[in-house]
């Protein structure tokens, strides 16, 4: 392995929502399946959750002319170049890997949840039992063995692919050109460029839970560049975390518990 | 499948109808997407917009149970607009054949109908023959009694207006599909069809598929790369289990089950071996006696001799004309006639239609043996909803089985690839493979009969049953070689064409079914599997070669495909009568010099232009050509639209015959039907989802899958939901005259109301993946089959799960 | 960096030409164990790799099972990248194949017996089950056996026992069942192909 910059491309126009990726992720990462209820949708769990790092979102969309499309979007960590979560993480649990993705050392996580507040894409999730935050690490251990992430490998239709950044961005733009209309590439133009990019058929505002203009909050710059070094020296990560909380306004409310976590953890646990 | 999964990429147009490929065969859909990427048009015709529809070029909704009307309209369009592939139709189908002048069709019925018996006398469904006994042909296709003209007449009734009114599909949409698909009726284009249970699970199931077979023959799409009719089958080894015929009417290799009137082997063989007087018809089934005698030898080994008709009299015989399908079995069980029941790797209390009847029937059993990897609603029926265990006499066994990765053996996919797999781990606890359970039970039964005797005991005491290894476990290789077949004595085989003479020793594997004999010198468990081993015992099913010499994705060195490693069947029809490929860009086969080059051909003979030695391409048909006129069908040689047994209509818009006239009607007090009833006004269909499999008996126990699809739901169009005041995610009750289920309402724009005979018809649908046993808190709901009727197809008794009538109310 | 679907999870080099009469799962060359830092990857690399076929729909996708050599337990299952149909990919059910293994606590591991009018399953051993079932088969068969039908034709059949299944077991097991049913004279023989 080496330090090349990799990008995962999600071509939503090829996705069949088979959810091979959603389950393959749990299988490889040994995350349990938990109890859910059907809430009137194929989507389940209803949202990303501590045991669900990648989720297919189902959305019925009818445009103003009555054209109908069932939209499938794989949601998960975008692996920002300018990653708010890494900036705010007081313990060093979240870090940039040599392939420029955002890795996570679970043992270092102190459960301060500041990354959850900071993330412009609303990705990290907190596990009450372990008191740690979880998210996708793009299967860093697999990439080190030249294996694709579990989600990419499982994908039947080529909706998911991974490769050198330039190549993937080129591929994405070529596809968008072929599609025409409102098709667009999402991800390469903000937060320093993400390492997960989308080919979207419709404008970003059409999609559920997809920010149109994701940004790193200004206060995070203040924290990152001025105060974090001081606080770490002064009082260690935990106090640092609460100090950070004072500066940042979390864009997200606490996530509801969609299901109980005390159900049996068969399969992968 | 006539073709295979990778071949889907070779198609120019793919019609997905009767299938939800993206959800139920997601990896097959990958090959469909590959065709699309190369410019193919992908069409989905289905009552409901699904994950398949989302990725197709267009989705056309049609009312459940009206596929024949839809396809009949396409046949009419092809004929009226001369879209058919004339060279192919004339040479390779029975379109030019002259039909018996007594044959006719009137008001929904073909000639020979007996209303009392609900059966046809097929005496007039025949072809006129010349003095040599060869069917008469009119190669100009203009004789009013030729198949082509009769076809044209029959389907001229299927006008756009009529079809639109029956199916609820707009005329614009009908034309869109007809135009796109019939564009493949040219040598350089291929069109394929993917179907699944959406076509089979109707009282007209077989004729749904026949309709498409007619279209494919008219367009010249059979036997070519990117063509064919492709059943995307639903179980991992349903191809293999069908090939081995765990079915009442057939023996392994689709040999026919003996019936009572065929009292001797000689009579049986005479009846089952087709005759053709046409010198150009290979009529491959003239070899039938070799396959059948070799099968008897595989069952009873040395005990099967010429003197005892190779054990023919030990074989059970069915009553002539009587069926013994699943629905018949549960009907007999409900009457208290079936006392013991083996349910292996299945959950029939959830998966069989009219589950209330099935569950009541099981209460009458003396004993029940289950073999499975998880418990399910069948094994534990005695503690099901409303059942008091203290009142159930049934003695029940639930035997723990190995999962697939815990045992070695082969499985056959829909593309007929027989793939070998290996054992990755020991099964947990006391679990052993199903095959080993069966071997042990039967060995014990054999001992009892040896000791105590009994009726027809010879069938059991003489049974060859030595498939154990030295440690008493199932010897998989020994069984698979018995299936392949072997020589029972030293045999010299001469190949006159090659001028060779080869000695095969006793016990050596037969390298091909061409070597089988009807004199007892070969034994073969299943003739179509002959050649899965070579004569040295090399297991071709385990091959993993990735070479692709044709570039068409045939992968001839990956596993073994029956028959004789042929990847696309009827492949000689991909070439013209001189053996030149119709489409040189997708060259599947070509006659070069004095041999075929490409895929393994359907027989070595020269193409049919060689009048002396040449043969017609459809070698398994007695006449050597594809059947546009199909007299083997129970309800007629041409498919005709009939309404489902439960329908929103009181009258069939096509004829005075409302339902399929040849279906069997079960008459128990629980076989209730409510057609065109105000109480049950909505058309209902049933299906699965990607995340569960069949009854859910394996997948509900898996937390990752249950998490994704946790419980029973009914999909309801938003217009109907508004009418009924049903909110998305709320609880509703869905009921038919047979039963009811409570579930979550999924209000969606993916179901739209149909306009049928000028009236609005709503359709709803439920998955059939749930049952009361698990999730243990009952939150999954119960079986959708509590609603479905026990009526089935007239030929094969596949139940009508796909079209019946229900009501939906707020719970 | 070159990411390939196959990576080290491959068997094609070893068996390109087919396997004659091999009855074993195939080992990959044992790879060097890494530090525990890589967790699961470390375990998978050191495991025995065996090919199997998916047990759901009929596409016949290839999978690779990784079995821990010390415990004999399967620790990971993913797609076989060399397989010409699925090329390593899997749907939700295939991707969750691991949950069919012993790791799933719902798996049946004991012979279960429920006596007439009983309210619970009881655990039994194989000897009990095999001999009791064989006895039930014989008694039921002999009592209801039909040697001749109403017309007096020899039919040698048993209409009092039904057999259903199965299209989710291997070919060899299917053949055994098909033959068993005929030897016993059963006629109510069916399986999932009907539905």
PDB file of N, CA and C in Angstrom, chain B residues 246 299 316 438 442 465, chain C residues 162-165 176-189:
ATOM      1  N   UNK B 246     -38.022 -34.015  -7.875  1.00  0.00           N
ATOM      2  CA  UNK B 246     -38.749 -34.282  -6.633  1.00  0.00           C
ATOM      3  C   UNK B 246     -40.162 -33.766  -6.902  1.00  0.00           C
ATOM      4  N   UNK B 299     -31.311 -47.194  -9.658  1.00  0.00           N
ATOM      5  CA  UNK B 299     -32.099 -47.386  -8.431  1.00  0.00           C
ATOM      6  C   UNK B 299     -31.863 -48.748  -7.809  1.00  0.00           C
ATOM      7  N   UNK B 316     -43.848 -47.162  -8.171  1.00  0.00           N
ATOM      8  CA  UNK B 316     -45.261 -46.807  -7.988  1.00  0.00           C
ATOM      9  C   UNK B 316     -45.842 -46.260  -9.297  1.00  0.00           C
ATOM     10  N   UNK B 438     -31.539 -38.356   5.223  1.00  0.00           N
ATOM     11  CA  UNK B 438     -32.373 -39.192   4.348  1.00  0.00           C
ATOM     12  C   UNK B 438     -31.749 -40.574   4.161  1.00  0.00           C
ATOM     13  N   UNK B 442     -33.616 -44.038   5.444  1.00  0.00           N
ATOM     14  CA  UNK B 442     -33.987 -45.064   4.470  1.00  0.00           C
ATOM     15  C   UNK B 442     -33.227 -46.365   4.734  1.00  0.00           C
ATOM     16  N   UNK B 465     -28.377 -48.716  -2.023  1.00  0.00           N
ATOM     17  CA  UNK B 465     -28.336 -47.673  -0.986  1.00  0.00           C
ATOM     18  C   UNK B 465     -26.996 -47.705  -0.245  1.00  0.00           C
TER      19      UNK B 465
ATOM     20  N   UNK C 162     -46.723 -38.028   2.553  1.00  0.00           N
ATOM     21  CA  UNK C 162     -46.362 -36.982   1.595  1.00  0.00           C
ATOM     22  C   UNK C 162     -44.925 -36.541   1.796  1.00  0.00           C
ATOM     23  N   UNK C 163     -44.323 -36.092   0.712  1.00  0.00           N
ATOM     24  CA  UNK C 163     -42.956 -35.559   0.821  1.00  0.00           C
ATOM     25  C   UNK C 163     -42.892 -34.214   0.121  1.00  0.00           C
ATOM     26  N   UNK C 164     -42.380 -33.209   0.831  1.00  0.00           N
ATOM     27  CA  UNK C 164     -42.200 -31.882   0.235  1.00  0.00           C
ATOM     28  C   UNK C 164     -40.769 -31.420   0.471  1.00  0.00           C
ATOM     29  N   UNK C 165     -40.069 -31.055  -0.596  1.00  0.00           N
ATOM     30  CA  UNK C 165     -38.742 -30.449  -0.495  1.00  0.00           C
ATOM     31  C   UNK C 165     -37.659 -31.324  -1.062  1.00  0.00           C
ATOM     32  N   UNK C 176     -31.104 -38.279  -3.977  1.00  0.00           N
ATOM     33  CA  UNK C 176     -31.352 -39.273  -2.927  1.00  0.00           C
ATOM     34  C   UNK C 176     -32.828 -39.239  -2.500  1.00  0.00           C
ATOM     35  N   UNK C 177     -33.349 -38.041  -2.350  1.00  0.00           N
ATOM     36  CA  UNK C 177     -34.751 -37.923  -1.919  1.00  0.00           C
ATOM     37  C   UNK C 177     -35.709 -38.407  -2.996  1.00  0.00           C
ATOM     38  N   UNK C 178     -35.391 -38.046  -4.236  1.00  0.00           N
ATOM     39  CA  UNK C 178     -36.257 -38.436  -5.340  1.00  0.00           C
ATOM     40  C   UNK C 178     -36.342 -39.965  -5.417  1.00  0.00           C
ATOM     41  N   UNK C 179     -35.196 -40.604  -5.259  1.00  0.00           N
ATOM     42  CA  UNK C 179     -35.138 -42.072  -5.335  1.00  0.00           C
ATOM     43  C   UNK C 179     -35.807 -42.705  -4.111  1.00  0.00           C
ATOM     44  N   UNK C 180     -35.558 -42.125  -2.947  1.00  0.00           N
ATOM     45  CA  UNK C 180     -36.178 -42.641  -1.723  1.00  0.00           C
ATOM     46  C   UNK C 180     -37.693 -42.658  -1.838  1.00  0.00           C
ATOM     47  N   UNK C 181     -38.233 -41.545  -2.328  1.00  0.00           N
ATOM     48  CA  UNK C 181     -39.692 -41.443  -2.435  1.00  0.00           C
ATOM     49  C   UNK C 181     -40.248 -42.532  -3.342  1.00  0.00           C
ATOM     50  N   UNK C 182     -39.570 -42.791  -4.464  1.00  0.00           N
ATOM     51  CA  UNK C 182     -40.064 -43.807  -5.401  1.00  0.00           C
ATOM     52  C   UNK C 182     -39.953 -45.209  -4.823  1.00  0.00           C
ATOM     53  N   UNK C 183     -38.851 -45.465  -4.116  1.00  0.00           N
ATOM     54  CA  UNK C 183     -38.685 -46.796  -3.534  1.00  0.00           C
ATOM     55  C   UNK C 183     -39.780 -47.079  -2.504  1.00  0.00           C
ATOM     56  N   UNK C 184     -40.162 -46.009  -1.775  1.00  0.00           N
ATOM     57  CA  UNK C 184     -41.222 -46.191  -0.774  1.00  0.00           C
ATOM     58  C   UNK C 184     -42.597 -46.281  -1.432  1.00  0.00           C
ATOM     59  N   UNK C 185     -42.664 -45.899  -2.696  1.00  0.00           N
ATOM     60  CA  UNK C 185     -43.948 -45.927  -3.394  1.00  0.00           C
ATOM     61  C   UNK C 185     -44.759 -44.658  -3.223  1.00  0.00           C
ATOM     62  N   UNK C 186     -44.134 -43.572  -2.728  1.00  0.00           N
ATOM     63  CA  UNK C 186     -44.888 -42.330  -2.529  1.00  0.00           C
ATOM     64  C   UNK C 186     -45.328 -41.744  -3.868  1.00  0.00           C
ATOM     65  N   UNK C 187     -46.445 -41.073  -3.842  1.00  0.00           N
ATOM     66  CA  UNK C 187     -46.899 -40.337  -5.026  1.00  0.00           C
ATOM     67  C   UNK C 187     -47.095 -38.850  -4.732  1.00  0.00           C
ATOM     68  N   UNK C 188     -47.397 -38.516  -3.470  1.00  0.00           N
ATOM     69  CA  UNK C 188     -47.468 -37.097  -3.104  1.00  0.00           C
ATOM     70  C   UNK C 188     -46.042 -36.609  -2.890  1.00  0.00           C
ATOM     71  N   UNK C 189     -45.392 -36.285  -4.004  1.00  0.00           N
ATOM     72  CA  UNK C 189     -43.993 -35.859  -3.989  1.00  0.00           C
ATOM     73  C   UNK C 189     -43.953 -34.495  -4.648  1.00  0.00           C
TER      74      UNK C 189
END
